[in-house]
Structures are given as C-alpha cells and as structure tokens.
Coordinates of C-alpha atoms in Angstrom, one line a residue:
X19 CA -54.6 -147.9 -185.1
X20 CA -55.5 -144.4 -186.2
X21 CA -53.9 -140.9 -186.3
X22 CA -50.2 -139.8 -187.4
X23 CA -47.7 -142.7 -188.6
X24 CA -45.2 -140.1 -187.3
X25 CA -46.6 -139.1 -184.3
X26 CA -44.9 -140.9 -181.0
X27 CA -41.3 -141.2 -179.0
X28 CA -40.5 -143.9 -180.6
X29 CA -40.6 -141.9 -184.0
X30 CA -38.7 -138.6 -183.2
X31 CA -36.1 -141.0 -181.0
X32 CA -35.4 -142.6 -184.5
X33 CA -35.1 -138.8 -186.0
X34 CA -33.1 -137.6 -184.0
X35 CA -30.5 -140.8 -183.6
X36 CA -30.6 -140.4 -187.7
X37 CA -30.1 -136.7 -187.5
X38 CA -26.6 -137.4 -184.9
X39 CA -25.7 -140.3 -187.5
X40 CA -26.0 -138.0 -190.2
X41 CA -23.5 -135.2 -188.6
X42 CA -20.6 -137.6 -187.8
X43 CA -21.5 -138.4 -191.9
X44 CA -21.8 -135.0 -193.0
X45 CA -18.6 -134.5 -195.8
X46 CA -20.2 -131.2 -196.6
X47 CA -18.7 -130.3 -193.2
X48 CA -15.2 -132.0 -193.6
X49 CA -13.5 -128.2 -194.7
X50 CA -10.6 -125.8 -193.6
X51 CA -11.3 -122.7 -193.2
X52 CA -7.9 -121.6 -194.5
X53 CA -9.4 -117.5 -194.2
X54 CA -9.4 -117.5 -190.0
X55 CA -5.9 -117.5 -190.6
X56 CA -5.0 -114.6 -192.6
X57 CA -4.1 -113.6 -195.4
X58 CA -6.0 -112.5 -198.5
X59 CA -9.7 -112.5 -198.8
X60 CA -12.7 -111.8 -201.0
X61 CA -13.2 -108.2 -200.3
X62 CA -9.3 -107.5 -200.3
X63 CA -9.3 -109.4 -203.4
X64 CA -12.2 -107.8 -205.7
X65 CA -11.3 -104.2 -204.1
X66 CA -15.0 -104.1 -202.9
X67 CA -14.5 -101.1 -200.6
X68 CA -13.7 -98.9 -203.3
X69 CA -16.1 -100.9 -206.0
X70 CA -18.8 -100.5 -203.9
X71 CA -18.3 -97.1 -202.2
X72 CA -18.1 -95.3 -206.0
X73 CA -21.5 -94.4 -206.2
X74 CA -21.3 -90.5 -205.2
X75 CA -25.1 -89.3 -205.8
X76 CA -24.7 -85.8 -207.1
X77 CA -28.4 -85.4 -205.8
X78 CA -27.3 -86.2 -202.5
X79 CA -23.9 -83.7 -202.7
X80 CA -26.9 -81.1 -203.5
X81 CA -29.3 -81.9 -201.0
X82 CA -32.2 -84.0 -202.7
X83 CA -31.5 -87.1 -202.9
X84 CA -33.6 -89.1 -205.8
X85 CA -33.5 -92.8 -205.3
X86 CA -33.5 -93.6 -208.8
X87 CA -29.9 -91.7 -209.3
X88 CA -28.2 -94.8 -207.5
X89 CA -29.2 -97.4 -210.5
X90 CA -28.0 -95.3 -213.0
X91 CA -25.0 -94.4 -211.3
X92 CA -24.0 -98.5 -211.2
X93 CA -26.0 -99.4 -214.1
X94 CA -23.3 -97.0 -216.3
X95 CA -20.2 -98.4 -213.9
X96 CA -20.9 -101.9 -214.8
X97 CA -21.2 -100.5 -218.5
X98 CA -17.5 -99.5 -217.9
X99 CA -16.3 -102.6 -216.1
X100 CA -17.1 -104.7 -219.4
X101 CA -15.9 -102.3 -221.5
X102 CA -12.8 -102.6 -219.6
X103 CA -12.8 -106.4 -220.1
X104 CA -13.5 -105.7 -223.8
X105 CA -10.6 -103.9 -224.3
X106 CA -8.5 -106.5 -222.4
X107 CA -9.3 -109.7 -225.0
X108 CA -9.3 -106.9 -228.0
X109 CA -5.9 -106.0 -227.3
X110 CA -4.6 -109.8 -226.8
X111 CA -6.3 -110.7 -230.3
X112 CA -4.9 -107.8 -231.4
X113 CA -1.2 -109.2 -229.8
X114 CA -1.5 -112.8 -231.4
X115 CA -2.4 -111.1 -234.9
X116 CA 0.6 -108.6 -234.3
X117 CA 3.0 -111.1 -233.5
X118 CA 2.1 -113.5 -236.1
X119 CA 1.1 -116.0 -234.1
X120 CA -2.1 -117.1 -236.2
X121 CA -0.6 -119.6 -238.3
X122 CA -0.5 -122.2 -235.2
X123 CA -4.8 -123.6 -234.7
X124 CA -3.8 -123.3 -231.2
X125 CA -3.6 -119.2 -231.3
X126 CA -6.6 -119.3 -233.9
X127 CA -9.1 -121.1 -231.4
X128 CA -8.1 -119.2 -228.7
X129 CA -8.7 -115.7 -231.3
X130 CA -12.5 -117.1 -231.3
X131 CA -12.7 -118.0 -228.0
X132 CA -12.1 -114.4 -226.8
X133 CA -13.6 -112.9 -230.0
X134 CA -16.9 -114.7 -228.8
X135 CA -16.8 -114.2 -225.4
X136 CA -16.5 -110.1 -226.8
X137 CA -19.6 -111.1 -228.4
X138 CA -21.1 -112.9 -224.9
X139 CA -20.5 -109.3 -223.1
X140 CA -21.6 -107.2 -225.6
X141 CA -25.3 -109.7 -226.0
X142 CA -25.4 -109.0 -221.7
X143 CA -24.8 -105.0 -222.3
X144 CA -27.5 -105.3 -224.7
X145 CA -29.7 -106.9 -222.8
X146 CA -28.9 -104.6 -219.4
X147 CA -30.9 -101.8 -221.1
X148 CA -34.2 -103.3 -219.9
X149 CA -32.8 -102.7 -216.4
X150 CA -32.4 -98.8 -216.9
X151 CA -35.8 -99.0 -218.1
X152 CA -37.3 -99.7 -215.1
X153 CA -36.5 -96.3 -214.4
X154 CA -39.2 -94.0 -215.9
X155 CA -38.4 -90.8 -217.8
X156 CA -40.6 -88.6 -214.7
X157 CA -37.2 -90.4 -212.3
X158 CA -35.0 -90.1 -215.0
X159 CA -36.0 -86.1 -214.7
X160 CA -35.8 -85.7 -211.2
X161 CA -31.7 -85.7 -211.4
X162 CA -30.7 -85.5 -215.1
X163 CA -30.5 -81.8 -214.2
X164 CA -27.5 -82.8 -211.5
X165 CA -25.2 -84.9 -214.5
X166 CA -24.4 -81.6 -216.5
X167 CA -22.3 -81.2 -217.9
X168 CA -21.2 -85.1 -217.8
X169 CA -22.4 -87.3 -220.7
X170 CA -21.7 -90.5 -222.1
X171 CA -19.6 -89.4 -225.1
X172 CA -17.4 -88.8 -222.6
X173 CA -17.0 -92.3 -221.9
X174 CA -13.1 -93.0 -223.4
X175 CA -13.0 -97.0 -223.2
X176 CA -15.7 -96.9 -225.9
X177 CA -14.4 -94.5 -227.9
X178 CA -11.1 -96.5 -227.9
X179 CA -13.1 -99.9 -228.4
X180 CA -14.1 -98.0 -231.5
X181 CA -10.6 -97.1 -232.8
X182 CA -9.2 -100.5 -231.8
X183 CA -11.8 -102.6 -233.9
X184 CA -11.5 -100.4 -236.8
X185 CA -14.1 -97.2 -236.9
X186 CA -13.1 -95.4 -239.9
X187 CA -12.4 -91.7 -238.1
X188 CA -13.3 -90.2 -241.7
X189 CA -16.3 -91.4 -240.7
X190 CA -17.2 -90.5 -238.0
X191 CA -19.9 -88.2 -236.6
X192 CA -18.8 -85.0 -235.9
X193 CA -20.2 -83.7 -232.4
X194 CA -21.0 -80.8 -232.6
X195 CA -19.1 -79.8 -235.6
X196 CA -16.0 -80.9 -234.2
X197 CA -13.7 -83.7 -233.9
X198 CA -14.7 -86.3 -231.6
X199 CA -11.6 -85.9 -229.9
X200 CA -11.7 -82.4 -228.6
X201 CA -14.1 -83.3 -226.3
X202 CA -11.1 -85.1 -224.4
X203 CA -8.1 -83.8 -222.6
X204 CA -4.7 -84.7 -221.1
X205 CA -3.8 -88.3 -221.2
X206 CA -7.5 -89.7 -222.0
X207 CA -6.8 -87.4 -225.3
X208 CA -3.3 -89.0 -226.0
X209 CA -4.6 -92.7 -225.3
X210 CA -6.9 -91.9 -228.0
X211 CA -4.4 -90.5 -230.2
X212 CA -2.1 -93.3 -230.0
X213 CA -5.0 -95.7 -230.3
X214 CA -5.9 -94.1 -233.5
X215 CA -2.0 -94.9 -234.9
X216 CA -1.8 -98.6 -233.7
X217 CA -2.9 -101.0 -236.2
X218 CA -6.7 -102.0 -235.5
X219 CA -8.3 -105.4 -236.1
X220 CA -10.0 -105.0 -239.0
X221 CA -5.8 -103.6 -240.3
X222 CA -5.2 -106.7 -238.5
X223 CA -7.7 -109.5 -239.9
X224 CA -7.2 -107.8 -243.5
X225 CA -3.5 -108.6 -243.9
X226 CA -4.4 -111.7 -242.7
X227 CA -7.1 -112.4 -245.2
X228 CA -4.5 -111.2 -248.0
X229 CA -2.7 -114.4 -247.4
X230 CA -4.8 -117.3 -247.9
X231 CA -3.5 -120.1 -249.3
X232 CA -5.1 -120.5 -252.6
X233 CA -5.1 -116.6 -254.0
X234 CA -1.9 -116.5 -256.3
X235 CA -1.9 -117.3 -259.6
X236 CA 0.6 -119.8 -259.2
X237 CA -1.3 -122.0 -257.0
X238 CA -4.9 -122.7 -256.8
X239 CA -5.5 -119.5 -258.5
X240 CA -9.1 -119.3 -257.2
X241 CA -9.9 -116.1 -257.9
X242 CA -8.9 -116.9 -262.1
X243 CA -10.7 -119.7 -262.1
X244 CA -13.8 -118.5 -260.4
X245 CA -13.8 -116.0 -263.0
X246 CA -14.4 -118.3 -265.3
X247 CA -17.1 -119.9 -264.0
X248 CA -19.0 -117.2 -263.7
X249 CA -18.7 -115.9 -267.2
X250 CA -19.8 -119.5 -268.0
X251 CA -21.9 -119.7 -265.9
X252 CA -24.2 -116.2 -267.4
X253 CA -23.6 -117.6 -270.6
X254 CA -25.5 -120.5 -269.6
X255 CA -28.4 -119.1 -267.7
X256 CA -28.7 -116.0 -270.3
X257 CA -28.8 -118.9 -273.1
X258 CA -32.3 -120.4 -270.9
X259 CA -33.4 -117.5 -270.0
X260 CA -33.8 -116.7 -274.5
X261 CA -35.0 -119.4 -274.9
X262 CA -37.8 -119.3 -272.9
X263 CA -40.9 -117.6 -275.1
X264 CA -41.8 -114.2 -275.9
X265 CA -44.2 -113.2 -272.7
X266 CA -43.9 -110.6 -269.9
X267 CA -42.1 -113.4 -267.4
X268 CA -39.2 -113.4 -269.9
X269 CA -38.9 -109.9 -269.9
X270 CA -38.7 -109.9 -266.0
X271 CA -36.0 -112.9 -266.4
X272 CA -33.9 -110.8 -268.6
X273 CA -33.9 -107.6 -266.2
X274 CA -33.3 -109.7 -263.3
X275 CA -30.6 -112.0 -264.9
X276 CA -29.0 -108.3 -266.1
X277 CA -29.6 -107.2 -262.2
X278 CA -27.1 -110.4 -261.2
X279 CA -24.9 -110.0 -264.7
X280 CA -24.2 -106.7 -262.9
X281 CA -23.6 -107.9 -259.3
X282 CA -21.4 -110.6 -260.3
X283 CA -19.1 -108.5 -262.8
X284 CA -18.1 -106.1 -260.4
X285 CA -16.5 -108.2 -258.2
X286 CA -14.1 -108.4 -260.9
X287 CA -13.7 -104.5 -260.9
X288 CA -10.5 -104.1 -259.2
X289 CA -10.2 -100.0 -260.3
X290 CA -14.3 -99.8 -259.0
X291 CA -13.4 -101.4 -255.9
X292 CA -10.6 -99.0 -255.0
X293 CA -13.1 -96.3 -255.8
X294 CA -15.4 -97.3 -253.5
X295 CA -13.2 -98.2 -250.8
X296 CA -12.1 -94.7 -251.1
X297 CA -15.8 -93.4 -250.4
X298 CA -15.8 -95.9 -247.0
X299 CA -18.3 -98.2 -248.9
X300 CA -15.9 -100.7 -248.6
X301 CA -13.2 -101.5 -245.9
X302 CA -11.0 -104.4 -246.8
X303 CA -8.1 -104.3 -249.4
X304 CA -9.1 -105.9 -253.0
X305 CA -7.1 -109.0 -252.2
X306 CA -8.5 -109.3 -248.7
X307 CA -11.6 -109.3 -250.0
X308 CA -10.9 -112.6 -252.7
X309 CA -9.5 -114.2 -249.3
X310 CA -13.0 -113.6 -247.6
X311 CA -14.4 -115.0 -250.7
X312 CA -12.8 -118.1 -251.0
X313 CA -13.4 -118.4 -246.9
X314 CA -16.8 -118.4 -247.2
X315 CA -16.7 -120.5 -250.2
X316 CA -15.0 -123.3 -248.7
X317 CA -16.0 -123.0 -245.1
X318 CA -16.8 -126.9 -245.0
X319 CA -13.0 -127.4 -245.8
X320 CA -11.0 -128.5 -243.1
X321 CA -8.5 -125.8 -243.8
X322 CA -11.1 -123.0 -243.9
X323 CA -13.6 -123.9 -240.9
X324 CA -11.5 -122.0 -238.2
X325 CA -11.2 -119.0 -240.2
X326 CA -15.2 -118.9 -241.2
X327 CA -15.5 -119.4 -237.5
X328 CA -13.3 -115.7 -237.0
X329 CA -15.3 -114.0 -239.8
X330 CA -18.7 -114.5 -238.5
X331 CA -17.8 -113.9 -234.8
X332 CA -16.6 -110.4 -236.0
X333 CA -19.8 -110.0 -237.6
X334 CA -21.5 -111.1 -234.6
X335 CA -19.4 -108.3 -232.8
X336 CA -20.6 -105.6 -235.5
X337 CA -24.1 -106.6 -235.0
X338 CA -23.7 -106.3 -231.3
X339 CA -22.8 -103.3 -231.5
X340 CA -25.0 -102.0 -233.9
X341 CA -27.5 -103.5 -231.8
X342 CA -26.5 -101.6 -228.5
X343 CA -25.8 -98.0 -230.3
X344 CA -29.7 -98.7 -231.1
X345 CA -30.9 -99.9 -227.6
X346 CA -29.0 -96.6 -226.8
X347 CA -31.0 -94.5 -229.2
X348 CA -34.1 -96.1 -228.0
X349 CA -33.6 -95.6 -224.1
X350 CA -32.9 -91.8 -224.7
X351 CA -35.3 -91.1 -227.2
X352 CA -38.0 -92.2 -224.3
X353 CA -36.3 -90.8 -221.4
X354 CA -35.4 -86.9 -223.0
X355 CA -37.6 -87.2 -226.0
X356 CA -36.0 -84.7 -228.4
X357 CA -33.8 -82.7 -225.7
X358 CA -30.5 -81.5 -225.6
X359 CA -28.0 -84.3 -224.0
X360 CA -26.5 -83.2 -221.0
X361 CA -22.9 -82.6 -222.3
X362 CA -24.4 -80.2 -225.2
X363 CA -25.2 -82.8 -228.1
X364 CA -28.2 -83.0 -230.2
X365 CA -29.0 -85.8 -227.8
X366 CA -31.8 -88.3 -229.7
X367 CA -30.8 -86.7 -233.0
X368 CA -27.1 -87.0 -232.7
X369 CA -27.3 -90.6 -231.2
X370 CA -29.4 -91.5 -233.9
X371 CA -27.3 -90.5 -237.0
X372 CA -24.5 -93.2 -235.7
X373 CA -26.7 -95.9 -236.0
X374 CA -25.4 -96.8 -239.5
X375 CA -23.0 -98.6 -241.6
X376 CA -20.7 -96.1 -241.2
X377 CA -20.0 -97.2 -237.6
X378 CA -19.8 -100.8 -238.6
X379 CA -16.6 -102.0 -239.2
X380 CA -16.9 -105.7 -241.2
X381 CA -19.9 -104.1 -243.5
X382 CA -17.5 -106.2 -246.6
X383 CA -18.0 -109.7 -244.5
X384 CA -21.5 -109.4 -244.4
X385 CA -21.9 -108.1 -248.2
X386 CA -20.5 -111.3 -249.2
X387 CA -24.1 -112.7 -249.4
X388 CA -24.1 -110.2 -252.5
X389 CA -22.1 -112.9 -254.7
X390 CA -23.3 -116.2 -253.7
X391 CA -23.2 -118.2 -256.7
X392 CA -25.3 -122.1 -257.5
X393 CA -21.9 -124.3 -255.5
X394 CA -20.8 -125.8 -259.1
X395 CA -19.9 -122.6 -260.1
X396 CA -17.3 -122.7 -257.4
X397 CA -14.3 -123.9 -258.5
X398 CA -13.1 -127.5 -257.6
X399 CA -10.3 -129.0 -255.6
X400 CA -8.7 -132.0 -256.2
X401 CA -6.0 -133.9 -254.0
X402 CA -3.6 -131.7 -255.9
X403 CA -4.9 -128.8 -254.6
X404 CA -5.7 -130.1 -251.1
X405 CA -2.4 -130.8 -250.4
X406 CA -1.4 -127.3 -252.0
X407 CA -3.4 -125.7 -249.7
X408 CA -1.9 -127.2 -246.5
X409 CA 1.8 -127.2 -247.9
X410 CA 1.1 -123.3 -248.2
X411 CA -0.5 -123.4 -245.3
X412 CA 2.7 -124.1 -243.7
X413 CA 5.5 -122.6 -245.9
X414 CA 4.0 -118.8 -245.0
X415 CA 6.7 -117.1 -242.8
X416 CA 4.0 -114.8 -242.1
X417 CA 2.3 -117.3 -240.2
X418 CA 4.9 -118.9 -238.4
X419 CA 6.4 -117.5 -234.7
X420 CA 8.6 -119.5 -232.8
X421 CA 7.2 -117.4 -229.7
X422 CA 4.5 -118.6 -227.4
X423 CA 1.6 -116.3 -227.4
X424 CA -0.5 -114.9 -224.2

C-alpha cells in the first residue's frame, strides 16, 4: 500500500480518542482558580496602575510627541526602582553591622548574600546602557530640549547610595562650584544631611576589620611578626641580588629590589599612613588596614574565608560602580558631545572628572595587591594559634548580640 501512514478514519479516530484520554489525564488542568473569588491580585499587588501610568511625555504636554522620549522616560525609572532596592539591602547590611550582629556566620553569609546581590543589580544597570543606546543622539535631540531644567544629578537615591557606602564628601566634585547638596531642597535635602551623619559601610566594615582576631600583641601578634619576615626576608634577597656579578642586570636587580624595599617598609609607616589618609589616598584606619592584611593573607583559613568573601564583594561593588559612572560618561559623551547638561553642568566634562579613585570607596582593599609577599614570608600558625584565633573569635563582646537580626 502507498501514500500517507496517517492518512484514513481509522487514524484520526485513534487521535482524537487519545486526545479525550489525554484531557481526563491532563494534571496541568487539575487547579483552583483562587482569583475568581476575590481578593488581592497581580495588578493590585505590584501597583501596576500607577507603575505603568508614570510615563508623562513632556513632548506630548507640549504638543510633539517624539517616540523615542517614552524609553528614556522608563529606561531612567527602572534606574530608580534598583536604586531603590539598593538602598534597601545597604541599609540592612548596614543594620547587622550596627547592631553587632556579625560575629554569628549566620549574619556574615547573609552580609554577602545581599552584598552580592548589590553587585547582581548594579552588573544589570550596567549592562541596561546598551538599551538607551538604541536611541541615537538625532532622537535623543529631538526632546532633550523638553527635560530642562531636570537632570540626573538630581537623582537623590544615588546620591544617598553614595553617602551610605562611604563617598568621602571632601571629595567630592563640586557642581558647579558648589556643594553637591544645594542642588536639593526640603526633605530630599535633609535625607541627605542625615545620611551624611549615620555611620556608612565603609565606617562600618573598618571597625570591624580593627577587630580581627590575631592583631594584638598579646596574641598572634601578626602584624610583629610579619615584620619580621620581611626585614628577613630583604636581607635575604638583597644578599642574592650582591652576589650576583657586576653587569647591567644587577644594576636593574638592585633598583628594583630598592623599588620593593620601599613598598614593603611603608606599610610599617604608621605616622605616613595617617598622612596620607588625611589627603583621602587612603580610607581605612591603620589597624583596619593590618586586619585587611592578615584577611587576605589567610583567606584559605577556615576562620578568614567568610570575611575574604565580604572584602572582595565590596570591591566588586566599587568596580560596579566605577564601571557604570563610565558607561555614563560614555552614553553622554555620544549623545550631547561636549554640551551643557540639561540642569546646567559641564555635562561630558563634569561627568568625566568623577570617574576616579576619589569616588571609589574600598581603593585600600584593592591596593593590597601592593604588598603581596613569596607565602613563607607570612607568618605561620600552629594549633596554638588556631585555637587562639577561634577562642578570640568568640570571647569579642563586640561580636556577640543576643538579638536576632532582619
């Protein structure tokens, strides 16, 4: 026989007593559908009326109405709805740190679990540049001239993500030759104030660092004995350095042991430290700094993994930010070239002079690359000293709460 297997009654009978078979079957179908009977739904839930009915376009208000207004209208309102959600897990960290709730590994993993979901939000505002940038600068120009004088300075939850993480306002930027905080008024200007006088994270993570276990002299003293070790330790590697022969390698040797020599000894400046923390080259106390230190040192350590987990995801967080304050610069550079912004800044050139250090808050965690020394230099732990470490661990007050955290 020849044609279609499937062609013929007796086929689509079979179908179609399968298909009725299937139904009485079907557990996809086997649901309530609790909403027919009141009570709160999705839209009621999320707000969605007044979500989605925010997008006034000031072209429209004025008569022309430029398609291109109504993606930057919600591309800058989503900026603002994970800003808010920043704020929300900076100020719980901020909460466990406050009420000294860090000492239980409970409260520490759930530190990094919101500390890297920051960095998980910030990576997506990153990113949600390239969606603006489907906009060209020609639509870009057809209603900037409606936004004045609005601008995104303005914008007070980033201004007080800023002041919460720890932006030195010494400094900052002025705009415009004046304090970043004229340009508010009313209460956005006293949420600013008061966010500038609560203690920030990096206040926060540095009295924390000033405890570890391990800094005093009466313990582990690591900071004594790391000394030490690296005096020894340029005694030995200036003694192979001589004795290599005369020749023009040696003489590079010797300048670039000097280079390290250098390096190395003034992490042991405690009266240069203080001076340049009081330029803003540096942000964390001297002791704060050892803590860091000994952190990184010891990072495979038991003891020391959660907190080398909380140093880097702050670093992460700094380069995030960095990264989107440079995405930023990018994006108006090619939309307004070298314009005016639209609330009276510099625009481009303003923008651009934040893109620095001085706007990154944790610049001492990622300078401790500066003084990685060879690991026997480090010094080493016996059992004593394990069991020192957790012992102290556990006899800080500072550390301990009887409070359940959020």
């Amino acid at each position: 026989m020849s044609g279609c297997p499937f062609a013929g009654n007796n086929y689509l009978l079979n179908f179609n007593k399968l298909s009725l078979e299937d139904e009485k079957d079907d557990k996809s179908q086997e649901g309530i559908n609790k909403a027919s009977k009141g009570g709160l739904v999705y839209g009621d839930y999320l707000q969605l009326n007044k979500i989605l009915n925010a997008q006034e376009l000031q072209s429209e208000k004025k008569g022309n109405k430029i398609h291109d207004e109504h993606l930057f209208i919600v591309t800058h309102q989503a900026y603002e709805l994970w800003f808010k959600q920043i704020l929300w897990e900076m100020d719980s960290v901020r909460v466990i740190f406050q009420n000294g709730h860090v000492r239980d590994e409970r409260n520490m993993l759930k530190v990094i679990t919101r500390m890297n979901r920051i960095s998980m939000i910030l990576k997506l505002l990153v990113e949600q540049f390239s969606v603006l940038e489907t906009m060209t600068a020609l639509d870009f120009f057809d209603f900037r001239y409606y936004l004045s004088p609005a601008s995104g300075f303005q914008s007070l939850q980033f201004r007080l993500l800023e002041n919460k993480i720890g932006v030195p306002q010494s400094l900052r930027v002025p705009y415009n030759r004046r304090h970043y905080r004229d340009n508010f008024k009313g209460q956005d200007y006293e949420l600013l104030l008061k966010s500038e006088q609560e203690p920030t994270l990096l206040q926060l993570v540095e009295a924390w660092l000033e405890r570890t276990p391990g800094l005093d002299a009466e313990g582990f003293d690591f900071w004594g004995q790391f000394e030490v070790n690296v005096l020894k330790g340029l005694e030995e590697e200036f003694a192979l350095v001589q004795a290599k022969p005369e020749s023009e390698e040696k003489d590079d040797d010797l300048s670039e042991f000097q280079k390290q020599k250098d390096v190395l000894l003034s992490l042991f400046d405690e009266k240069r430290h203080e001076h340049l923390l009081s330029k803003g080259d540096r942000r964390l106390s001297y002791k704060a700094l050892k803590g860091a230190l000994m952190i990184y040192f010891y990072r495979e350590e038991p003891r020391f993994q959660v907190p080398f987990q909380l140093l880097t995801s702050l670093m992460d967080i700094d380069v995030l930010m960095t990264k989107w304050r440079y995405n930023h610069v990018c994006m108006v550079h090619r939309m307004i070239g070298s314009k005016a912004g639209t609330g009276g800044s510099s625009g481009y050139q303003y923008l651009r002079s934040t893109v620095s250090d001085r706007y990154k808050v944790f610049v001492d965690l990622f300078n401790l690359s500066t003084f990685l020394v060879p690991r026997h230099w480090i010094p080493k732990m016996n059992p004593t000293i394990h069991k020192f470490l957790y012992t102290a661990e556990y006899c800080d007050s500072s550390y301990f709460s009887s409070d359940d955290s959020d």
